[in-house]
mmCIF file of C-alpha atoms in Angstrom:
data_model
loop_
_atom_site.group_PDB
_atom_site.id
_atom_site.type_symbol
_atom_site.label_atom_id
_atom_site.label_comp_id
_atom_site.label_asym_id
_atom_site.label_seq_id
_atom_site.Cartn_x
_atom_site.Cartn_y
_atom_site.Cartn_z
ATOM 1 C CA UNK A 1235 0.015 -0.098 0.058
ATOM 2 C CA UNK A 1236 1.469 3.517 -0.767
ATOM 3 C CA UNK A 1237 1.660 6.095 0.979
ATOM 4 C CA UNK A 1238 1.187 8.647 -1.561
ATOM 5 C CA UNK A 1239 -2.061 11.105 -1.930
ATOM 6 C CA UNK A 1240 -2.921 13.551 -4.849
ATOM 7 C CA UNK A 1241 -4.604 16.806 -4.279
ATOM 8 C CA UNK A 1242 -6.303 18.227 -6.564
ATOM 9 C CA UNK A 1243 -6.559 22.106 -5.625
ATOM 10 C CA UNK A 1244 -8.734 24.118 -7.933
ATOM 11 C CA UNK A 1245 -7.478 22.352 -11.016
ATOM 12 C CA UNK A 1246 -3.684 22.023 -10.074
ATOM 13 C CA UNK A 1247 -2.690 18.430 -9.631
ATOM 14 C CA UNK A 1248 -0.120 18.266 -6.205
ATOM 15 C CA UNK A 1249 1.723 14.924 -5.108
ATOM 16 C CA UNK A 1250 2.321 14.268 -1.650
ATOM 17 C CA UNK A 1251 2.553 11.664 1.086
ATOM 18 C CA UNK A 1252 -0.083 10.994 3.941
ATOM 19 C CA UNK A 1253 2.635 11.474 6.601
ATOM 20 C CA UNK A 1254 2.852 15.021 5.413
ATOM 21 C CA UNK A 1255 -0.641 15.614 5.335
ATOM 22 C CA UNK A 1256 -1.629 15.028 9.017
ATOM 23 C CA UNK A 1257 1.908 16.476 10.279
ATOM 24 C CA UNK A 1258 0.062 19.078 11.664
ATOM 25 C CA UNK A 1259 -3.394 19.280 13.721
ATOM 26 C CA UNK A 1260 -5.654 21.133 11.450
ATOM 27 C CA UNK A 1261 -7.830 20.506 7.888
ATOM 28 C CA UNK A 1262 -6.110 17.163 6.401
ATOM 29 C CA UNK A 1263 -5.630 15.259 9.829
ATOM 30 C CA UNK A 1264 -9.650 16.390 10.762
ATOM 31 C CA UNK A 1265 -9.990 14.095 6.802
ATOM 32 C CA UNK A 1266 -8.176 11.495 7.390
ATOM 33 C CA UNK A 1267 -8.534 10.747 10.788
ATOM 34 C CA UNK A 1268 -12.628 11.288 10.715
ATOM 35 C CA UNK A 1269 -15.435 9.928 8.696
ATOM 36 C CA UNK A 1270 -15.670 13.121 6.947
ATOM 37 C CA UNK A 1271 -16.577 12.390 3.033
ATOM 38 C CA UNK A 1272 -13.437 13.074 1.184
ATOM 39 C CA UNK A 1273 -14.170 14.924 -2.827
ATOM 40 C CA UNK A 1274 -12.297 12.777 -5.106
ATOM 41 C CA UNK A 1275 -12.180 13.868 -8.593
ATOM 42 C CA UNK A 1276 -12.675 11.634 -11.993
ATOM 43 C CA UNK A 1277 -8.995 10.487 -11.275
ATOM 44 C CA UNK A 1278 -9.777 9.661 -7.916
ATOM 45 C CA UNK A 1279 -7.146 12.723 -6.587
ATOM 46 C CA UNK A 1280 -8.360 14.379 -3.459
ATOM 47 C CA UNK A 1281 -10.719 17.785 -4.653
ATOM 48 C CA UNK A 1282 -10.224 20.874 -2.230
ATOM 49 C CA UNK A 1283 -11.772 24.095 -3.626
ATOM 50 C CA UNK A 1284 -9.241 26.434 -3.522
ATOM 51 C CA UNK A 1285 -7.283 28.564 -5.269
ATOM 52 C CA UNK A 1286 -3.660 27.236 -5.721
ATOM 53 C CA UNK A 1287 -1.613 29.359 -5.683
ATOM 54 C CA UNK A 1288 -0.291 29.283 -2.330
ATOM 55 C CA UNK A 1289 -0.583 25.332 -1.896
ATOM 56 C CA UNK A 1290 3.261 25.034 -3.170
ATOM 57 C CA UNK A 1291 4.059 26.574 -0.111
ATOM 58 C CA UNK A 1292 1.441 25.163 2.358
ATOM 59 C CA UNK A 1293 2.564 21.814 1.562
ATOM 60 C CA UNK A 1294 6.302 22.735 2.401
ATOM 61 C CA UNK A 1295 5.439 24.770 5.832
ATOM 62 C CA UNK A 1296 3.549 20.983 6.222
ATOM 63 C CA UNK A 1297 6.425 19.212 4.890
ATOM 64 C CA UNK A 1298 9.467 20.952 7.002
ATOM 65 C CA UNK A 1299 7.886 23.156 9.740
ATOM 66 C CA UNK A 1300 8.538 26.313 8.323
ATOM 67 C CA UNK A 1301 8.436 27.962 4.890
ATOM 68 C CA UNK A 1302 10.878 31.505 4.093
ATOM 69 C CA UNK A 1303 7.895 33.833 3.397
ATOM 70 C CA UNK A 1304 10.418 36.959 3.362
ATOM 71 C CA UNK A 1305 10.003 36.746 -1.038
ATOM 72 C CA UNK A 1306 6.636 36.495 -0.089
ATOM 73 C CA UNK A 1307 5.706 39.529 1.190
ATOM 74 C CA UNK A 1308 2.815 41.117 -0.834
ATOM 75 C CA UNK A 1309 1.338 37.850 -0.641
ATOM 76 C CA UNK A 1310 1.963 37.021 3.053
ATOM 77 C CA UNK A 1311 -2.422 37.931 3.994
ATOM 78 C CA UNK A 1312 -3.536 35.791 1.622
ATOM 79 C CA UNK A 1313 -0.774 33.007 2.509
ATOM 80 C CA UNK A 1314 -2.590 33.610 5.911
ATOM 81 C CA UNK A 1315 -6.285 33.087 4.642
ATOM 82 C CA UNK A 1316 -4.788 29.891 3.255
ATOM 83 C CA UNK A 1317 -3.510 28.848 5.882
ATOM 84 C CA UNK A 1318 -6.606 29.562 8.632
ATOM 85 C CA UNK A 1319 -8.175 27.708 5.870
ATOM 86 C CA UNK A 1320 -6.267 24.494 6.513
ATOM 87 C CA UNK A 1321 -5.962 25.352 10.387
ATOM 88 C CA UNK A 1322 -2.091 25.275 10.405
ATOM 89 C CA UNK A 1323 -1.444 28.174 13.199
ATOM 90 C CA UNK A 1324 1.951 27.454 13.215
ATOM 91 C CA UNK A 1325 2.051 29.055 9.586
ATOM 92 C CA UNK A 1326 -0.670 31.615 10.516
ATOM 93 C CA UNK A 1327 1.354 33.112 13.271
ATOM 94 C CA UNK A 1328 4.608 33.234 11.122
ATOM 95 C CA UNK A 1329 2.573 35.166 8.754
ATOM 96 C CA UNK A 1330 0.924 37.412 11.701
ATOM 97 C CA UNK A 1331 4.778 37.914 13.174
ATOM 98 C CA UNK A 1332 6.376 38.899 9.370
ATOM 99 C CA UNK A 1333 3.850 40.948 8.684
ATOM 100 C CA UNK A 1334 4.195 42.679 12.252
ATOM 101 C CA UNK A 1335 7.782 43.115 11.681
ATOM 102 C CA UNK A 1336 7.451 44.639 8.213
ATOM 103 C CA UNK A 1337 4.796 47.261 9.285
ATOM 104 C CA UNK A 1338 5.696 50.811 8.117
ATOM 105 C CA UNK A 1339 6.088 52.746 11.303
ATOM 106 C CA UNK A 1340 4.062 55.974 12.521
ATOM 107 C CA UNK A 1341 5.216 59.226 11.191
ATOM 108 C CA UNK A 1342 7.455 60.638 13.827
ATOM 109 C CA UNK A 1343 5.434 64.171 14.813
ATOM 110 C CA UNK A 1344 7.488 66.970 16.537
ATOM 111 C CA UNK A 1345 6.356 67.619 19.976
ATOM 112 C CA UNK A 1346 5.384 71.241 20.503
ATOM 113 C CA UNK A 1347 4.382 71.752 24.153
ATOM 114 C CA UNK A 1348 4.158 69.950 27.067
ATOM 115 C CA UNK A 1349 -0.030 69.084 25.967
ATOM 116 C CA UNK A 1350 1.704 66.954 23.331
ATOM 117 C CA UNK A 1351 3.714 65.602 25.330
ATOM 118 C CA UNK A 1352 1.299 64.087 27.120
ATOM 119 C CA UNK A 1353 -0.694 63.075 24.775
ATOM 120 C CA UNK A 1354 2.161 60.765 22.595
ATOM 121 C CA UNK A 1355 2.982 59.652 26.145
ATOM 122 C CA UNK A 1356 -0.546 58.087 26.509
ATOM 123 C CA UNK A 1357 -0.984 57.750 22.896
ATOM 124 C CA UNK A 1358 -4.112 59.502 23.017
ATOM 125 C CA UNK A 1359 -5.669 61.594 20.189
ATOM 126 C CA UNK A 1360 -6.896 65.165 21.166
ATOM 127 C CA UNK A 1361 -10.073 64.766 21.088
ATOM 128 C CA UNK A 1362 -10.229 61.619 23.475
ATOM 129 C CA UNK A 1363 -11.169 62.001 26.869
ATOM 130 C CA UNK A 1364 -10.293 59.792 29.862
ATOM 131 C CA UNK A 1365 -11.430 59.605 33.016
ATOM 132 C CA UNK A 1366 -8.703 60.923 35.296
ATOM 133 C CA UNK A 1367 -9.589 64.641 36.505
ATOM 134 C CA UNK A 1368 -6.137 65.190 37.072
ATOM 135 C CA UNK A 1369 -2.313 64.151 35.822
ATOM 136 C CA UNK A 1370 0.778 64.839 37.142
ATOM 137 C CA UNK A 1371 4.269 64.127 35.170
ATOM 138 C CA UNK A 1372 7.831 65.769 34.749
ATOM 139 C CA UNK A 1373 8.257 67.634 31.261
ATOM 140 C CA UNK A 1374 11.451 66.788 29.788
ATOM 141 C CA UNK A 1375 10.774 70.075 28.098
ATOM 142 C CA UNK A 1376 9.573 73.121 30.395
ATOM 143 C CA UNK A 1377 12.176 70.235 33.143
ATOM 144 C CA UNK A 1378 9.227 70.161 36.150
ATOM 145 C CA UNK A 1379 6.797 68.707 37.653
ATOM 146 C CA UNK A 1380 4.155 69.791 35.795
ATOM 147 C CA UNK A 1381 -0.101 69.320 37.345
ATOM 148 C CA UNK A 1382 -2.820 69.760 34.699
ATOM 149 C CA UNK A 1383 -6.534 69.756 34.764
ATOM 150 C CA UNK A 1384 -6.611 65.990 32.321
ATOM 151 C CA UNK A 1385 -9.931 67.702 30.391
ATOM 152 C CA UNK A 1386 -8.459 71.428 29.979
ATOM 153 C CA UNK A 1387 -5.409 70.126 28.278
ATOM 154 C CA UNK A 1388 -8.122 69.232 25.235
ATOM 155 C CA UNK A 1389 -9.357 72.273 24.865
#
């Protein structure tokens, strides 16, 4: 008996092994280890109704437990979507990490006064309100302790 499995992913044929497909918890392990009916095409390949574009990467991840996504930065969101479909949590986490490492930093704005400094420290926008009545902090610009009425700082 052979361990080879043919997959028809959106009309593209891939070949791998049952042990590769069942290495991780997820879509394929569930398919093989539960009585869920398996859809096959006319050639007896398991049919998966997905876009085959990233299937090679998905299979490589299942083979090795890792895949280098640096040259696929533009496609990471799509790859993550496929990883979520196949329930490959490790690949989803890898995609999340790659996306956060490659996020563009927010624009740094010049702090013009103590109010801007407070807002920057607390990560607030000018129209946000908090429940504090006052705030005491050390101003690096004025080199002094300031106690400000919280709501006045937004006027």
